[in-house]
Backbone as XML, in Angstrom:
<?xml version="1.0"?>
<chain id="A" units="angstrom">
  <residue number="1" name="MET">
    <atom name="N" x="90.436" y="-60.638" z="-38.985"/>
    <atom name="CA" x="90.272" y="-61.653" z="-37.843"/>
    <atom name="C" x="91.892" y="-62.259" z="-38.048"/>
  </residue>
  <residue number="2" name="ARG">
    <atom name="N" x="92.769" y="-62.615" z="-37.195"/>
    <atom name="CA" x="93.952" y="-63.057" z="-36.933"/>
    <atom name="C" x="94.109" y="-64.596" z="-37.102"/>
  </residue>
  <residue number="3" name="PRO">
    <atom name="N" x="95.060" y="-65.069" z="-37.884"/>
    <atom name="CA" x="95.213" y="-66.471" z="-38.339"/>
    <atom name="C" x="95.494" y="-67.012" z="-36.805"/>
  </residue>
  <residue number="4" name="SER">
    <atom name="N" x="95.127" y="-68.407" z="-36.715"/>
    <atom name="CA" x="95.550" y="-69.070" z="-35.692"/>
    <atom name="C" x="96.172" y="-70.174" z="-35.929"/>
  </residue>
  <residue number="5" name="ILE">
    <atom name="N" x="97.592" y="-70.564" z="-35.299"/>
    <atom name="CA" x="98.285" y="-71.579" z="-35.592"/>
    <atom name="C" x="98.421" y="-72.233" z="-34.470"/>
  </residue>
  <residue number="6" name="THR">
    <atom name="N" x="98.556" y="-73.692" z="-34.640"/>
    <atom name="CA" x="98.305" y="-74.488" z="-33.241"/>
    <atom name="C" x="99.661" y="-75.286" z="-33.360"/>
  </residue>
  <residue number="7" name="ILE">
    <atom name="N" x="100.581" y="-75.299" z="-32.459"/>
    <atom name="CA" x="101.771" y="-76.001" z="-32.586"/>
    <atom name="C" x="101.710" y="-77.104" z="-31.363"/>
  </residue>
  <residue number="8" name="THR">
    <atom name="N" x="102.185" y="-78.193" z="-31.720"/>
    <atom name="CA" x="102.147" y="-79.461" z="-30.796"/>
    <atom name="C" x="103.365" y="-79.679" z="-30.729"/>
  </residue>
  <residue number="9" name="ILE">
    <atom name="N" x="103.394" y="-80.000" z="-29.340"/>
    <atom name="CA" x="104.663" y="-80.521" z="-28.770"/>
    <atom name="C" x="104.625" y="-81.844" z="-28.554"/>
  </residue>
  <residue number="10" name="PRO">
    <atom name="N" x="105.273" y="-82.754" z="-29.375"/>
    <atom name="CA" x="105.110" y="-84.043" z="-29.033"/>
    <atom name="C" x="105.465" y="-85.027" z="-28.083"/>
  </residue>
  <residue number="11" name="THR">
    <atom name="N" x="106.572" y="-84.424" z="-27.423"/>
    <atom name="CA" x="107.267" y="-84.650" z="-26.424"/>
    <atom name="C" x="107.835" y="-83.711" z="-25.437"/>
  </residue>
  <residue number="12" name="PRO">
    <atom name="N" x="107.043" y="-82.984" z="-24.238"/>
    <atom name="CA" x="107.369" y="-81.934" z="-23.508"/>
    <atom name="C" x="108.794" y="-82.110" z="-22.889"/>
  </residue>
  <residue number="13" name="TYR">
    <atom name="N" x="108.779" y="-83.434" z="-22.512"/>
    <atom name="CA" x="110.272" y="-83.730" z="-21.995"/>
    <atom name="C" x="110.918" y="-84.795" z="-22.597"/>
  </residue>
  <residue number="14" name="LEU">
    <atom name="N" x="112.342" y="-84.709" z="-23.103"/>
    <atom name="CA" x="113.214" y="-85.629" z="-23.458"/>
    <atom name="C" x="114.451" y="-85.765" z="-22.777"/>
  </residue>
  <residue number="15" name="PRO">
    <atom name="N" x="114.953" y="-86.829" z="-22.422"/>
    <atom name="CA" x="116.317" y="-87.392" z="-21.613"/>
    <atom name="C" x="117.278" y="-86.749" z="-22.016"/>
  </residue>
  <residue number="16" name="LEU">
    <atom name="N" x="117.983" y="-86.049" z="-21.448"/>
    <atom name="CA" x="119.337" y="-85.475" z="-22.084"/>
    <atom name="C" x="119.921" y="-86.035" z="-23.319"/>
  </residue>
  <residue number="17" name="ASP">
    <atom name="N" x="120.614" y="-87.228" z="-23.152"/>
    <atom name="CA" x="121.019" y="-87.775" z="-24.228"/>
    <atom name="C" x="120.030" y="-88.170" z="-25.492"/>
  </residue>
  <residue number="18" name="GLU">
    <atom name="N" x="118.665" y="-88.105" z="-25.689"/>
    <atom name="CA" x="118.192" y="-88.046" z="-26.932"/>
    <atom name="C" x="117.986" y="-86.656" z="-27.448"/>
  </residue>
  <residue number="19" name="TYR">
    <atom name="N" x="117.876" y="-85.695" z="-26.340"/>
    <atom name="CA" x="118.257" y="-84.031" z="-26.695"/>
    <atom name="C" x="119.376" y="-83.835" z="-27.381"/>
  </residue>
  <residue number="20" name="CYS">
    <atom name="N" x="120.491" y="-84.152" z="-26.934"/>
    <atom name="CA" x="121.725" y="-84.321" z="-27.656"/>
    <atom name="C" x="121.899" y="-84.924" z="-28.948"/>
  </residue>
  <residue number="21" name="ARG">
    <atom name="N" x="121.333" y="-86.269" z="-29.271"/>
    <atom name="CA" x="121.516" y="-86.506" z="-30.105"/>
    <atom name="C" x="120.398" y="-85.982" z="-31.491"/>
  </residue>
  <residue number="22" name="LEU">
    <atom name="N" x="119.196" y="-85.704" z="-30.694"/>
    <atom name="CA" x="118.562" y="-84.691" z="-31.861"/>
    <atom name="C" x="118.930" y="-83.353" z="-32.474"/>
  </residue>
  <residue number="23" name="THR">
    <atom name="N" x="119.807" y="-82.676" z="-31.402"/>
    <atom name="CA" x="120.101" y="-81.467" z="-31.706"/>
    <atom name="C" x="121.681" y="-81.404" z="-31.906"/>
  </residue>
  <residue number="24" name="GLY">
    <atom name="N" x="122.418" y="-82.569" z="-32.050"/>
    <atom name="CA" x="123.713" y="-82.637" z="-32.624"/>
    <atom name="C" x="124.927" y="-82.049" z="-31.017"/>
  </residue>
  <residue number="25" name="THR">
    <atom name="N" x="124.118" y="-81.691" z="-30.004"/>
    <atom name="CA" x="124.871" y="-81.187" z="-28.865"/>
    <atom name="C" x="125.822" y="-82.027" z="-28.301"/>
  </residue>
  <residue number="26" name="ALA">
    <atom name="N" x="126.816" y="-81.895" z="-27.983"/>
    <atom name="CA" x="127.901" y="-82.645" z="-27.213"/>
    <atom name="C" x="127.456" y="-82.713" z="-25.839"/>
  </residue>
  <residue number="27" name="MET">
    <atom name="N" x="127.294" y="-83.810" z="-25.181"/>
    <atom name="CA" x="126.852" y="-83.894" z="-23.477"/>
    <atom name="C" x="127.530" y="-83.007" z="-22.789"/>
  </residue>
  <residue number="28" name="GLY">
    <atom name="N" x="128.866" y="-82.805" z="-22.924"/>
    <atom name="CA" x="129.406" y="-81.946" z="-21.907"/>
    <atom name="C" x="128.635" y="-80.173" z="-21.941"/>
  </residue>
  <residue number="29" name="THR">
    <atom name="N" x="128.445" y="-79.826" z="-23.704"/>
    <atom name="CA" x="127.917" y="-78.515" z="-23.912"/>
    <atom name="C" x="126.560" y="-78.488" z="-23.420"/>
  </residue>
  <residue number="30" name="ALA">
    <atom name="N" x="125.725" y="-79.740" z="-23.224"/>
    <atom name="CA" x="124.502" y="-79.687" z="-22.645"/>
    <atom name="C" x="124.613" y="-79.728" z="-21.117"/>
  </residue>
  <residue number="31" name="ARG">
    <atom name="N" x="125.671" y="-80.047" z="-20.695"/>
    <atom name="CA" x="125.493" y="-79.879" z="-19.114"/>
    <atom name="C" x="126.022" y="-78.727" z="-18.485"/>
  </residue>
  <residue number="32" name="ASP">
    <atom name="N" x="126.810" y="-77.977" z="-19.475"/>
    <atom name="CA" x="127.300" y="-76.736" z="-19.130"/>
    <atom name="C" x="126.380" y="-75.867" z="-19.459"/>
  </residue>
  <residue number="33" name="MET">
    <atom name="N" x="125.315" y="-75.791" z="-20.330"/>
    <atom name="CA" x="124.259" y="-75.171" z="-20.384"/>
    <atom name="C" x="123.217" y="-75.107" z="-19.456"/>
  </residue>
  <residue number="34" name="ILE">
    <atom name="N" x="122.716" y="-76.361" z="-19.130"/>
    <atom name="CA" x="122.122" y="-76.710" z="-17.780"/>
    <atom name="C" x="122.533" y="-75.853" z="-16.757"/>
  </residue>
  <residue number="35" name="ARG">
    <atom name="N" x="123.823" y="-76.198" z="-16.345"/>
    <atom name="CA" x="124.418" y="-75.545" z="-15.194"/>
    <atom name="C" x="124.580" y="-73.804" z="-15.279"/>
  </residue>
  <residue number="36" name="ASP">
    <atom name="N" x="124.727" y="-73.323" z="-16.671"/>
    <atom name="CA" x="124.332" y="-71.771" z="-16.208"/>
    <atom name="C" x="122.830" y="-71.375" z="-16.822"/>
  </residue>
  <residue number="37" name="GLY">
    <atom name="N" x="121.668" y="-72.068" z="-16.839"/>
    <atom name="CA" x="120.685" y="-71.859" z="-16.918"/>
    <atom name="C" x="120.153" y="-71.591" z="-18.686"/>
  </residue>
  <residue number="38" name="ARG">
    <atom name="N" x="120.792" y="-71.953" z="-19.594"/>
    <atom name="CA" x="120.554" y="-71.726" z="-20.801"/>
    <atom name="C" x="119.483" y="-73.039" z="-21.267"/>
  </residue>
  <residue number="39" name="LEU">
    <atom name="N" x="119.802" y="-73.974" z="-20.403"/>
    <atom name="CA" x="118.533" y="-75.233" z="-21.271"/>
    <atom name="C" x="118.148" y="-75.597" z="-20.028"/>
  </residue>
  <residue number="40" name="PRO">
    <atom name="N" x="116.754" y="-75.220" z="-20.175"/>
    <atom name="CA" x="115.701" y="-75.889" z="-18.751"/>
    <atom name="C" x="115.556" y="-77.340" z="-18.858"/>
  </residue>
  <residue number="41" name="ILE">
    <atom name="N" x="115.327" y="-77.757" z="-17.442"/>
    <atom name="CA" x="115.110" y="-79.014" z="-17.370"/>
    <atom name="C" x="114.007" y="-79.327" z="-16.286"/>
  </residue>
  <residue number="42" name="ARG">
    <atom name="N" x="113.429" y="-80.559" z="-16.030"/>
    <atom name="CA" x="112.414" y="-81.073" z="-15.442"/>
    <atom name="C" x="113.081" y="-81.093" z="-13.829"/>
  </residue>
  <residue number="43" name="GLY">
    <atom name="N" x="112.372" y="-80.243" z="-13.193"/>
    <atom name="CA" x="112.682" y="-80.394" z="-11.512"/>
    <atom name="C" x="112.678" y="-81.987" z="-11.129"/>
  </residue>
  <residue number="44" name="LYS">
    <atom name="N" x="113.539" y="-82.239" z="-10.406"/>
    <atom name="CA" x="113.696" y="-83.982" z="-9.854"/>
    <atom name="C" x="112.919" y="-83.974" z="-9.043"/>
  </residue>
  <residue number="45" name="GLY">
    <atom name="N" x="112.552" y="-83.369" z="-7.843"/>
    <atom name="CA" x="111.856" y="-83.528" z="-6.642"/>
    <atom name="C" x="112.693" y="-83.679" z="-5.715"/>
  </residue>
  <residue number="46" name="ASP">
    <atom name="N" x="112.609" y="-84.807" z="-5.051"/>
    <atom name="CA" x="113.228" y="-85.406" z="-4.087"/>
    <atom name="C" x="114.413" y="-86.519" z="-4.475"/>
  </residue>
  <residue number="47" name="LYS">
    <atom name="N" x="114.574" y="-86.515" z="-5.601"/>
    <atom name="CA" x="115.486" y="-87.549" z="-6.268"/>
    <atom name="C" x="116.610" y="-86.795" z="-6.845"/>
  </residue>
  <residue number="48" name="PRO">
    <atom name="N" x="117.588" y="-86.574" z="-6.218"/>
    <atom name="CA" x="118.694" y="-85.783" z="-6.668"/>
    <atom name="C" x="119.728" y="-86.551" z="-7.924"/>
  </residue>
  <residue number="49" name="ARG">
    <atom name="N" x="119.725" y="-87.934" z="-7.888"/>
    <atom name="CA" x="120.285" y="-88.538" z="-8.736"/>
    <atom name="C" x="119.293" y="-89.351" z="-10.068"/>
  </residue>
  <residue number="50" name="GLY">
    <atom name="N" x="117.779" y="-88.302" z="-10.182"/>
    <atom name="CA" x="117.181" y="-89.054" z="-11.223"/>
    <atom name="C" x="117.464" y="-88.461" z="-12.670"/>
  </residue>
  <residue number="51" name="ARG">
    <atom name="N" x="117.001" y="-89.111" z="-13.351"/>
    <atom name="CA" x="117.247" y="-88.828" z="-14.970"/>
    <atom name="C" x="116.982" y="-87.488" z="-15.235"/>
  </residue>
  <residue number="52" name="VAL">
    <atom name="N" x="117.848" y="-86.879" z="-15.964"/>
    <atom name="CA" x="117.649" y="-85.302" z="-16.124"/>
    <atom name="C" x="116.829" y="-85.078" z="-17.671"/>
  </residue>
  <residue number="53" name="GLU">
    <atom name="N" x="115.968" y="-84.734" z="-17.720"/>
    <atom name="CA" x="114.884" y="-84.556" z="-18.490"/>
    <atom name="C" x="114.845" y="-82.762" z="-18.981"/>
  </residue>
  <residue number="54" name="VAL">
    <atom name="N" x="115.298" y="-82.700" z="-20.688"/>
    <atom name="CA" x="115.162" y="-81.410" z="-20.971"/>
    <atom name="C" x="113.491" y="-80.901" z="-21.164"/>
  </residue>
  <residue number="55" name="ASN">
    <atom name="N" x="113.239" y="-79.506" z="-20.765"/>
    <atom name="CA" x="111.677" y="-79.358" z="-21.065"/>
    <atom name="C" x="111.719" y="-78.485" z="-22.162"/>
  </residue>
  <residue number="56" name="MET">
    <atom name="N" x="111.162" y="-79.271" z="-23.396"/>
    <atom name="CA" x="110.919" y="-78.759" z="-24.817"/>
    <atom name="C" x="110.155" y="-78.072" z="-25.164"/>
  </residue>
  <residue number="57" name="ALA">
    <atom name="N" x="108.977" y="-77.912" z="-23.830"/>
    <atom name="CA" x="108.203" y="-77.117" z="-24.136"/>
    <atom name="C" x="108.390" y="-75.687" z="-23.720"/>
  </residue>
  <residue number="58" name="ALA">
    <atom name="N" x="109.370" y="-75.713" z="-22.480"/>
    <atom name="CA" x="109.966" y="-74.196" z="-22.259"/>
    <atom name="C" x="110.564" y="-73.678" z="-23.254"/>
  </residue>
  <residue number="59" name="LEU">
    <atom name="N" x="111.410" y="-74.457" z="-23.912"/>
    <atom name="CA" x="112.617" y="-74.294" z="-25.129"/>
    <atom name="C" x="111.481" y="-73.635" z="-26.074"/>
  </residue>
  <residue number="60" name="THR">
    <atom name="N" x="110.064" y="-74.229" z="-26.403"/>
    <atom name="CA" x="109.484" y="-73.721" z="-27.645"/>
    <atom name="C" x="108.815" y="-72.334" z="-27.441"/>
  </residue>
  <residue number="61" name="VAL">
    <atom name="N" x="108.305" y="-72.537" z="-26.161"/>
    <atom name="CA" x="107.639" y="-71.004" z="-25.688"/>
    <atom name="C" x="108.968" y="-69.842" z="-25.724"/>
  </residue>
  <residue number="62" name="GLU">
    <atom name="N" x="110.030" y="-70.283" z="-25.467"/>
    <atom name="CA" x="111.515" y="-69.331" z="-25.460"/>
    <atom name="C" x="111.421" y="-68.959" z="-26.908"/>
  </residue>
  <residue number="63" name="ALA">
    <atom name="N" x="111.602" y="-69.909" z="-27.922"/>
    <atom name="CA" x="111.897" y="-69.928" z="-29.361"/>
    <atom name="C" x="110.693" y="-68.835" z="-29.794"/>
  </residue>
  <residue number="64" name="LEU">
    <atom name="N" x="109.614" y="-69.144" z="-29.601"/>
    <atom name="CA" x="108.310" y="-68.017" z="-30.083"/>
    <atom name="C" x="108.518" y="-67.123" z="-29.538"/>
  </residue>
  <residue number="65" name="SER">
    <atom name="N" x="108.633" y="-66.591" z="-28.318"/>
    <atom name="CA" x="108.793" y="-65.226" z="-27.741"/>
    <atom name="C" x="109.708" y="-64.284" z="-28.395"/>
  </residue>
  <residue number="66" name="GLU">
    <atom name="N" x="110.649" y="-65.375" z="-28.988"/>
    <atom name="CA" x="111.507" y="-64.306" z="-29.686"/>
    <atom name="C" x="111.349" y="-63.904" z="-31.064"/>
  </residue>
  <residue number="67" name="CYS">
    <atom name="N" x="110.356" y="-64.335" z="-31.381"/>
    <atom name="CA" x="109.504" y="-63.943" z="-32.732"/>
    <atom name="C" x="108.719" y="-62.557" z="-32.233"/>
  </residue>
  <residue number="68" name="LYS">
    <atom name="N" x="108.208" y="-61.940" z="-33.405"/>
    <atom name="CA" x="107.480" y="-60.938" z="-33.325"/>
    <atom name="C" x="105.716" y="-61.327" z="-33.359"/>
  </residue>
  <residue number="69" name="ILE">
    <atom name="N" x="105.607" y="-62.115" z="-32.610"/>
    <atom name="CA" x="104.056" y="-62.580" z="-32.534"/>
    <atom name="C" x="103.360" y="-62.554" z="-31.172"/>
  </residue>
  <residue number="70" name="SER">
    <atom name="N" x="102.260" y="-62.443" z="-30.941"/>
    <atom name="CA" x="101.769" y="-62.599" z="-29.654"/>
    <atom name="C" x="101.352" y="-64.104" z="-29.179"/>
  </residue>
  <residue number="71" name="LEU">
    <atom name="N" x="101.462" y="-64.528" z="-28.269"/>
    <atom name="CA" x="101.404" y="-65.875" z="-27.761"/>
    <atom name="C" x="99.819" y="-66.072" z="-26.869"/>
  </residue>
  <residue number="72" name="ASN">
    <atom name="N" x="99.248" y="-66.895" z="-26.956"/>
    <atom name="CA" x="98.404" y="-67.226" z="-26.334"/>
    <atom name="C" x="98.395" y="-68.648" z="-25.893"/>
  </residue>
  <residue number="73" name="ALA">
    <atom name="N" x="98.778" y="-68.962" z="-24.449"/>
    <atom name="CA" x="99.147" y="-70.313" z="-23.862"/>
    <atom name="C" x="97.684" y="-71.177" z="-23.262"/>
  </residue>
</chain>
């Protein structure tokens, strides 16, 4: 039987400034990462000037997929 690990993502989306504060990433660097696709964000829909929110769930899945484990979402 394979062990089961549960990972809880307390906040699936973080405002960009909070993401930068938590990770120590400069705001300019984070905006560059968004621009070139390295940092996933929540779609803004019909509000192009809406708040930028980083998709922490996508980052978690990406990080886990780089490990040699199987994922069941």
